[in-house]
Coordinates of C-alpha atoms in Angstrom, one line a residue:
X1 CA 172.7 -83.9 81.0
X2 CA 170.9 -80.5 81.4
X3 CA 172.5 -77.7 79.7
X4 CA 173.0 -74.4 82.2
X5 CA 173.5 -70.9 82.1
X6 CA 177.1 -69.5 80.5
X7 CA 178.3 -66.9 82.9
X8 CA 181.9 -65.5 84.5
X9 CA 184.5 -68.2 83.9
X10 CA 182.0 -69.7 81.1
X11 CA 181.0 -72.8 82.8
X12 CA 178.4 -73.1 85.1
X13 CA 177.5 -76.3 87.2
X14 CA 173.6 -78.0 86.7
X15 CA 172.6 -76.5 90.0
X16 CA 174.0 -73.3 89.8
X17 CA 171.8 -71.6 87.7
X18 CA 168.7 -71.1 90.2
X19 CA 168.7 -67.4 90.9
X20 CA 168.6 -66.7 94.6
X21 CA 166.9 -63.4 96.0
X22 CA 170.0 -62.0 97.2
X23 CA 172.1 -60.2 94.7
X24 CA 175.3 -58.2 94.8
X25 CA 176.7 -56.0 92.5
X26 CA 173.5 -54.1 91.9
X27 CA 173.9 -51.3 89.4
X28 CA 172.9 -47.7 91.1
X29 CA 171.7 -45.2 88.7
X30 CA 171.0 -41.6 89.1
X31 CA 170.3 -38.5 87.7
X32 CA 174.5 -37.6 87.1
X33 CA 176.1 -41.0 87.2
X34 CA 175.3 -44.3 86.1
X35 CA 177.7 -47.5 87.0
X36 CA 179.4 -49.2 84.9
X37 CA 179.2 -48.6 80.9
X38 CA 175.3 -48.1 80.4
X39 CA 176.1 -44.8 80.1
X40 CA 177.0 -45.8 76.1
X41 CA 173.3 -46.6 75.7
X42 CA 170.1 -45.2 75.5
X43 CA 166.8 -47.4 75.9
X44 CA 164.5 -47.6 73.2
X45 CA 162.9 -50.6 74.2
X46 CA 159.2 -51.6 73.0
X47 CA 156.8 -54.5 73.8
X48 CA 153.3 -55.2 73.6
X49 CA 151.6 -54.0 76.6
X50 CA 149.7 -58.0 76.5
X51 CA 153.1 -59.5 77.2
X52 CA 154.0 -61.2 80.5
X53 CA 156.0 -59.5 83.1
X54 CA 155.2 -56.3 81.7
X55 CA 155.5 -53.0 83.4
X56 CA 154.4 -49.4 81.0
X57 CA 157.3 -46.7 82.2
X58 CA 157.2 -43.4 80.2
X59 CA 161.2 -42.9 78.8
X60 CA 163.0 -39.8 78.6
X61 CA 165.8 -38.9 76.4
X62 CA 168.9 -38.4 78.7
X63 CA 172.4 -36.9 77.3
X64 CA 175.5 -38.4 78.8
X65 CA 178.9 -36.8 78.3
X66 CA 181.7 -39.2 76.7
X67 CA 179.3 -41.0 74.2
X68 CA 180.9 -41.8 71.1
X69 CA 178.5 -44.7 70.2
X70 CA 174.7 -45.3 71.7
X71 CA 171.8 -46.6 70.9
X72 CA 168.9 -44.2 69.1
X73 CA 166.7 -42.9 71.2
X74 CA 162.9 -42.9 70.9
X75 CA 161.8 -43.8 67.0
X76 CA 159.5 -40.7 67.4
X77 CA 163.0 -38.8 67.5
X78 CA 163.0 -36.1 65.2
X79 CA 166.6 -34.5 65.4
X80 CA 169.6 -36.8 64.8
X81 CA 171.8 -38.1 67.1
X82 CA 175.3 -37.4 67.6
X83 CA 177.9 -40.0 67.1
X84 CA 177.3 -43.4 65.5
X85 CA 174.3 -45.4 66.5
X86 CA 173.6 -48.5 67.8
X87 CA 170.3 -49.0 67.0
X88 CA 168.5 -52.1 66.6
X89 CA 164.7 -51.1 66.9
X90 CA 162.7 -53.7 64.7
X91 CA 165.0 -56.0 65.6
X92 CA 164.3 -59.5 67.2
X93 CA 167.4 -61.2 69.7
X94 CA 166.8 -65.0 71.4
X95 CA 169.4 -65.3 73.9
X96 CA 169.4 -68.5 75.4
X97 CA 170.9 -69.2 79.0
X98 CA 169.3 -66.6 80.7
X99 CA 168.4 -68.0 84.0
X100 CA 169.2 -65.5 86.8
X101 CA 170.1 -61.6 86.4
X102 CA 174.0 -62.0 86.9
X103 CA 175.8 -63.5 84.0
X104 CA 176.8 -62.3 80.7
X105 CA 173.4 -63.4 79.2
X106 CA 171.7 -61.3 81.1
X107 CA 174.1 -58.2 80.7
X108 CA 173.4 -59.1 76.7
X109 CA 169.7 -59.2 76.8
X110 CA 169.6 -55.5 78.7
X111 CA 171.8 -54.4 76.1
X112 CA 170.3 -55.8 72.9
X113 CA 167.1 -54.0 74.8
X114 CA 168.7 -51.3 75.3
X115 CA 169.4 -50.6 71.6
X116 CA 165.7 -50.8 71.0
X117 CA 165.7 -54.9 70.3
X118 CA 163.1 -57.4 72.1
X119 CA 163.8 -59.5 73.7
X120 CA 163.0 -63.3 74.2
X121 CA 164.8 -65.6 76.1
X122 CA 165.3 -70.2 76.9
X123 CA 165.5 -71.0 80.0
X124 CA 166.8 -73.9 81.7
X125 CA 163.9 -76.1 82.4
X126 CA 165.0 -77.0 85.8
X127 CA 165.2 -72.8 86.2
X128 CA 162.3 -72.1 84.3
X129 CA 159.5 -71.8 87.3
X130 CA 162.1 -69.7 89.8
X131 CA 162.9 -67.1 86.8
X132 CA 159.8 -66.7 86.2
X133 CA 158.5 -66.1 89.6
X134 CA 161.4 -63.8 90.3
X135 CA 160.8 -61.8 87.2
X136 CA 156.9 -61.4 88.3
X137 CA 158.0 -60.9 91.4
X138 CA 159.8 -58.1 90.6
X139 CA 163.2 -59.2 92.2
X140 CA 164.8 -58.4 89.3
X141 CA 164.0 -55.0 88.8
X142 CA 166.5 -53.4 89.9
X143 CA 168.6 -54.9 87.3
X144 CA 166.3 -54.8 84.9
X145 CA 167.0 -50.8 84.8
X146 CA 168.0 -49.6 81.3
X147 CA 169.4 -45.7 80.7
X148 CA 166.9 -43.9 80.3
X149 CA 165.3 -45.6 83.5
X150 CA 162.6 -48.1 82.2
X151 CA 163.0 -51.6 82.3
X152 CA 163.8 -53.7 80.2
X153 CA 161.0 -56.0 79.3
X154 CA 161.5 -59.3 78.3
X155 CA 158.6 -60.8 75.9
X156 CA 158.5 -64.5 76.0
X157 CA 160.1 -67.2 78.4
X158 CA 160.9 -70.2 76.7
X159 CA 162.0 -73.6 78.4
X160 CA 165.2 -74.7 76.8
X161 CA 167.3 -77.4 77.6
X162 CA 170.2 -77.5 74.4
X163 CA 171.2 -80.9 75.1
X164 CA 168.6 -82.2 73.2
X165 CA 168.0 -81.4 69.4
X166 CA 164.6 -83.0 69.5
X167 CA 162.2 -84.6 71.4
X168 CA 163.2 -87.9 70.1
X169 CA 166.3 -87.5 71.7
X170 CA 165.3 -86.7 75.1
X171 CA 166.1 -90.2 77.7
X172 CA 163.3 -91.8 79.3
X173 CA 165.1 -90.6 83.4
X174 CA 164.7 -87.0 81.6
X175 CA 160.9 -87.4 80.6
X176 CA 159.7 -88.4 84.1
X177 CA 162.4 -86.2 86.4
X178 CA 160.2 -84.3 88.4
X179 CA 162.7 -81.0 87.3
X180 CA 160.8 -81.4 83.8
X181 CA 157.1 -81.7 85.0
X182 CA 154.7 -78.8 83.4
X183 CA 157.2 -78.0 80.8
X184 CA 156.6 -79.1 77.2
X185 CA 158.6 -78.6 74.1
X186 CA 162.0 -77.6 75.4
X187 CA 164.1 -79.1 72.6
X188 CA 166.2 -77.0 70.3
X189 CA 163.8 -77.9 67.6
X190 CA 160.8 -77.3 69.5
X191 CA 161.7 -74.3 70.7
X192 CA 162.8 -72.8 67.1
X193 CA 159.4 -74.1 65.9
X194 CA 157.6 -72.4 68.4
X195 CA 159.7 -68.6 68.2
X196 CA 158.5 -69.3 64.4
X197 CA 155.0 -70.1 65.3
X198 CA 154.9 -67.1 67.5
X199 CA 156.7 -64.3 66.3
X200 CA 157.8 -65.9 62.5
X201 CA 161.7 -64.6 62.4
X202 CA 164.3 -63.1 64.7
X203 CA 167.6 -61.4 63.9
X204 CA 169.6 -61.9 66.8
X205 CA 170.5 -65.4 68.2
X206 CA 172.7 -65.7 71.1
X207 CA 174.4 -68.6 72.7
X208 CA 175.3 -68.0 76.6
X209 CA 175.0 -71.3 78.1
X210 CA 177.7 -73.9 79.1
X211 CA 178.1 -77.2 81.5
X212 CA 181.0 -79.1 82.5
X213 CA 179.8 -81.9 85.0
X214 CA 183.5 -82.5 85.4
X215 CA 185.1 -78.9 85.7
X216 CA 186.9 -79.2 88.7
X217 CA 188.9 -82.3 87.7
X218 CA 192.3 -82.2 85.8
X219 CA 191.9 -83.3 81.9
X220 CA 193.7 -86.5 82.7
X221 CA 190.9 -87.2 85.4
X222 CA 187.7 -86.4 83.1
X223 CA 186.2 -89.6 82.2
X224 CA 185.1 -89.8 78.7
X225 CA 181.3 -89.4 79.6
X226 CA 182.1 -86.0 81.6
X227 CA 184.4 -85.1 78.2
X228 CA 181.7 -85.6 75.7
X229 CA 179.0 -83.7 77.9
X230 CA 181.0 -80.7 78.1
X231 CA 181.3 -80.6 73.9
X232 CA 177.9 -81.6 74.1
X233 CA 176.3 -78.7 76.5
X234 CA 179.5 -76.1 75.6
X235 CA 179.7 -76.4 71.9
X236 CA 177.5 -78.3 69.7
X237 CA 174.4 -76.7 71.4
X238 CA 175.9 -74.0 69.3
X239 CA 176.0 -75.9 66.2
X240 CA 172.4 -77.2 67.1
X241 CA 170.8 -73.9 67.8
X242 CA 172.0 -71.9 64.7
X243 CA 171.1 -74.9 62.7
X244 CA 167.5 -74.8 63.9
X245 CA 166.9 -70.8 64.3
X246 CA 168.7 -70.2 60.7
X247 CA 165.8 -70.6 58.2
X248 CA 163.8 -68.1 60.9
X249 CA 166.6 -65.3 61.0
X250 CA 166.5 -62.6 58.7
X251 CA 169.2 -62.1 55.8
X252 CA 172.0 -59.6 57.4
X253 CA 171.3 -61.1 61.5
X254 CA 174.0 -61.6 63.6
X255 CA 174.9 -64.9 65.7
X256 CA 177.1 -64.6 68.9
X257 CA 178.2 -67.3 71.3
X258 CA 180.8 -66.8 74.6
X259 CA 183.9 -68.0 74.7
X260 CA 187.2 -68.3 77.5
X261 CA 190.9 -67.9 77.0
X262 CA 190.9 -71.6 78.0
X263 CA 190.4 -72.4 75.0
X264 CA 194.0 -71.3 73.3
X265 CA 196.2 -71.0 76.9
X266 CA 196.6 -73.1 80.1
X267 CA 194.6 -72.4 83.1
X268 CA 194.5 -75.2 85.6
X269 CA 191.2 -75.9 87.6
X270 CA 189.3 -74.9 84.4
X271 CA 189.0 -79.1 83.3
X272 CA 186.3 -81.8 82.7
X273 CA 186.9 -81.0 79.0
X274 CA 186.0 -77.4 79.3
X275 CA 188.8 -76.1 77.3
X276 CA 188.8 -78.4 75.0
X277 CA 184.8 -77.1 74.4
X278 CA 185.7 -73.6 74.2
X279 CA 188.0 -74.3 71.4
X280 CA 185.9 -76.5 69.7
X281 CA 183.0 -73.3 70.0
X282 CA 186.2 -70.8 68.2
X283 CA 186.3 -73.4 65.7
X284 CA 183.0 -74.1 64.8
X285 CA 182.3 -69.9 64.9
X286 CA 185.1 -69.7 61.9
X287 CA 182.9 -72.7 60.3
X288 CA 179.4 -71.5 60.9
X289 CA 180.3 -68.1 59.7
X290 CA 180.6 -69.5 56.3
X291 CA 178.4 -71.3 55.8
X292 CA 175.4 -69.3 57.5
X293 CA 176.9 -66.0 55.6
X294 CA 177.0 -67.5 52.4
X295 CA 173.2 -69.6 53.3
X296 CA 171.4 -66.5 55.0
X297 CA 173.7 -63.9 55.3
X298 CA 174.3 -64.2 58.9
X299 CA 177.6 -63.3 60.7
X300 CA 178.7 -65.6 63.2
X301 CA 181.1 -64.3 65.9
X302 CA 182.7 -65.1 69.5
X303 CA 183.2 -63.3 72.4
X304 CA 186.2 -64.4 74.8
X305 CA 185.0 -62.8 78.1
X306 CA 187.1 -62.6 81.0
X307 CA 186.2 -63.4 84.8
X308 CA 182.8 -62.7 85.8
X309 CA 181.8 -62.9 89.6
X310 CA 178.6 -64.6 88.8
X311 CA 176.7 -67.3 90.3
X312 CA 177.4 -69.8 88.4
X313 CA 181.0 -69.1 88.0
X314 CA 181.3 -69.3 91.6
X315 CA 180.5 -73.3 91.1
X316 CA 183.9 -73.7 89.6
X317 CA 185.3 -72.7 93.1
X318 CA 188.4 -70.5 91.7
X319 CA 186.7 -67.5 90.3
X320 CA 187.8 -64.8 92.6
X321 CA 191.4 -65.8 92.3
X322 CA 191.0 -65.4 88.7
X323 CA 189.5 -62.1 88.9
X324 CA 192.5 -61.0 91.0
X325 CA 194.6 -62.4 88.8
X326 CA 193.2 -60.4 86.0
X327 CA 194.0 -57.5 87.4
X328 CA 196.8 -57.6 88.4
X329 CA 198.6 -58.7 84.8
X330 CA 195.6 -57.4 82.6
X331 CA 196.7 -54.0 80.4
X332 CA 193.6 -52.7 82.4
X333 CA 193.4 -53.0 85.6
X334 CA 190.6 -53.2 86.6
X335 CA 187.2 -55.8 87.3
X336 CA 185.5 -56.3 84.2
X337 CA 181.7 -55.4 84.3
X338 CA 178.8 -57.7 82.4
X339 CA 177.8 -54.8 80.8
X340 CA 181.0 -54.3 78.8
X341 CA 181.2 -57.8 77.1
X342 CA 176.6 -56.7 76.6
X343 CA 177.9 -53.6 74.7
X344 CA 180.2 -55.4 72.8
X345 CA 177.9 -57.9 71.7
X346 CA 175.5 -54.9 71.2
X347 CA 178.0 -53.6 68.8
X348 CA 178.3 -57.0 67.0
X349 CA 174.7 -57.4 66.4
X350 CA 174.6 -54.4 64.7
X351 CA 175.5 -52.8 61.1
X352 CA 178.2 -51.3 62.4
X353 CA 179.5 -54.7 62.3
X354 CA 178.0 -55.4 59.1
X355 CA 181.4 -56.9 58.0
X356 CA 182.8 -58.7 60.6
X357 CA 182.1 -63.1 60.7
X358 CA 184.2 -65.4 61.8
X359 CA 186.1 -63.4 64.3
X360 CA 186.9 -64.2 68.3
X361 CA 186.3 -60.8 70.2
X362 CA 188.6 -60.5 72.8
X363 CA 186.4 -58.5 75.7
X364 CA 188.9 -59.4 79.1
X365 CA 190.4 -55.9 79.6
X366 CA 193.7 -56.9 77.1
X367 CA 194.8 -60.0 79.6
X368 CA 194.8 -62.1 76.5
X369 CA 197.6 -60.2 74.6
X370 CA 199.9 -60.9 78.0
X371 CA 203.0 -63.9 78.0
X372 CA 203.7 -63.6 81.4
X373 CA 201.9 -62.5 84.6
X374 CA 203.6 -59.1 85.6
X375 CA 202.8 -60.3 89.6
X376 CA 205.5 -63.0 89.5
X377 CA 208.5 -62.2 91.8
X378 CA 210.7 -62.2 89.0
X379 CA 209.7 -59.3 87.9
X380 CA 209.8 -57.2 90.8
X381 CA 213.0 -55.2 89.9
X382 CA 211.2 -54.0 86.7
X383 CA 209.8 -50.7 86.7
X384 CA 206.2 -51.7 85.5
X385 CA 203.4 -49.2 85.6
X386 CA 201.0 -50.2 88.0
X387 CA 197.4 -49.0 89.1
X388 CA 198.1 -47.5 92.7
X389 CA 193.7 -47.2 93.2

């Protein structure tokens, strides 16, 4: 079973991960105002003019009001910059499960860029040819747009499918599927030997990819098959991947997977195994912190994102419900934007997280620290603050 993007609920079905050209949610930028959080960083993005998909835009430094920590700006900069930095120019990130421009991977590729990282990416194989025309294309330019109004450039494509640790591994019915034609050395291996052959270390690795061919059914339902893939796709791809990109990252990188409250509470229609996964991927990130940190130095860390209206999340068939539900009973109430769980995994990747390993970030506007949902009638005689916008 193919492996598939990770986005909104953390789970995404195996076809729901071809990016379609119409695209909602669009992030508007202008010369006063900027949606969502980008306004917390500044681009310093650079890649060889030889690379594919690229496009030369001249940056300019732009001050936003409210910045406590950004990225540096241009490494010709002179004067310092306020605040604490995030700055990750030199820096190297592989974020695989990128295969549209909607899901969290995606939100943490602009802002690993953003900071002044490059950028590769594994695609889905299956994916592969349709991201790539897309990006050429230019349909994803307007969300490619970074702060300081470039875009972010990503330098290499690679096909990934994180099922399979090596090409020995990969089934006959795989080799021959018509999904796979054109497309060579997609295995984790392969794909760690070929970042080293091309570019020789990284310091970033990121894990954004999930599949449960069983979601929608109740735990009870899942047949063991449909349990076992989810682990398979959902959490030892982590465990594979960080195995195969360790002896290529730099002493002192950081290693970030995505995570779902499903994975330490109930929530019904999220099944096939899926939670089960999620808190197997907690587990192992306690695991892989130590022994990476103590073999290379690397921190290992978890983000628990909250509902994400993405494509692929709309598989699962619930996701608007959840997002509803999230604000209504979250601390915050509001919808939580891809670019805030980007920034936090921004901030993880860099030294000011020099001493954090080990540790689930909880990036879902608070709704994990909640016991009850505040919406239930039996609450309606408290006096509970609620958002009236």
């Amino acid at each position: 079973m193919a492996t598939t993007p990770f986005s909104g609920l953390q789970t995404a079905m195996s076809r729901s991960c071809i990016p379609s050209s119409q695209r909602s949610n669009v992030m508007a930028f202008s010369g006063k105002s900027m949606v969502g959080s980008w306004n917390k960083l500044a681009s310093v993005c650079h890649v060889s003019s030889v690379q594919p998909f690229q496009r030369v835009f001249t940056s300019s430094t732009i001050k936003f009001e409210r910045i406590v920590t950004k990225a540096m700006s241009d490494s010709s900069q002179k004067s310092l910059v306020s605040g604490l930095p995030i700055d990750l120019k030199g820096k190297r990130a592989f974020i695989a499960g990128v295969a549209d421009d909607n899901g969290y991977g995606w939100a943490i590729a602009k802002s690993l860029a953003a900071a002044g990282a490059q950028i590769l990416v594994g695609t889905w194989v299956p994916a592969l040819n349709i991201f790539e025309s897309s990006l050429r294309r230019g349909k994803f330019d307007e969300s490619r747009v970074l702060p300081d109004g470039s875009l972010m450039e990503i330098t290499k494509v690679y096909p990934l499918d994180a099922v399979f640790d090596n090409p020995e591994d990969v089934p006959e019915d795989i080799k021959t599927n018509k999904r796979y034609a054109g497309s060579s050395k997609w295995t984790v291996q392969e794909v760690a030997e070929s970042v080293k052959e091309d570019f020789g270390t990284i310091d970033i690795l990121v894990h954004s990819l999930a599949n449960g061919p069983e979601v929608t059914k109740p735990l009870l339902e899942t047949s063991r098959n449909g349990y076992l893939a989810a682990l398979s796709a959902s959490s030892y791809s982590y465990v594979s991947l960080l195995k195969h990109f360790l002896p290529i990252m730099n002493p002192g990188g950081s290693s970030i997977s995505l995570t779902y409250i499903a994975s330490e509470k109930i929530i019904p229609g999220y099944g096939g195994g899926m939670s089960s996964a999620k808190a197997a991927l907690e587990s192992d990130t306690r695991v892989l912190a130590f022994e990476a940190g103590r073999k290379r130095k690397i921190r290992v860390n978890t983000i628990s994102a909250g509902p994400l209206r993405s494509r692929a999340a709309k598989a699962i068939g619930f996701i608007d419900m959840m997002i509803d539900y999230s604000i209504a009973n979250a601390p915050l109430q509001k919808e939580l934007s891809a670019d805030e769980v980007g920034n936090s995994a921004a901030f993880l990747a860099s030294p000011l997280a020099s001493a954090i390993t080990g540790t689930v970030l909880y990036v879902d506007n608070g709704l994990n620290a909640m016991g009850v949902g505040v919406d239930s009638p039996v609450f309606k005689d408290l006096d509970i603050p609620k958002d009236q916008h």
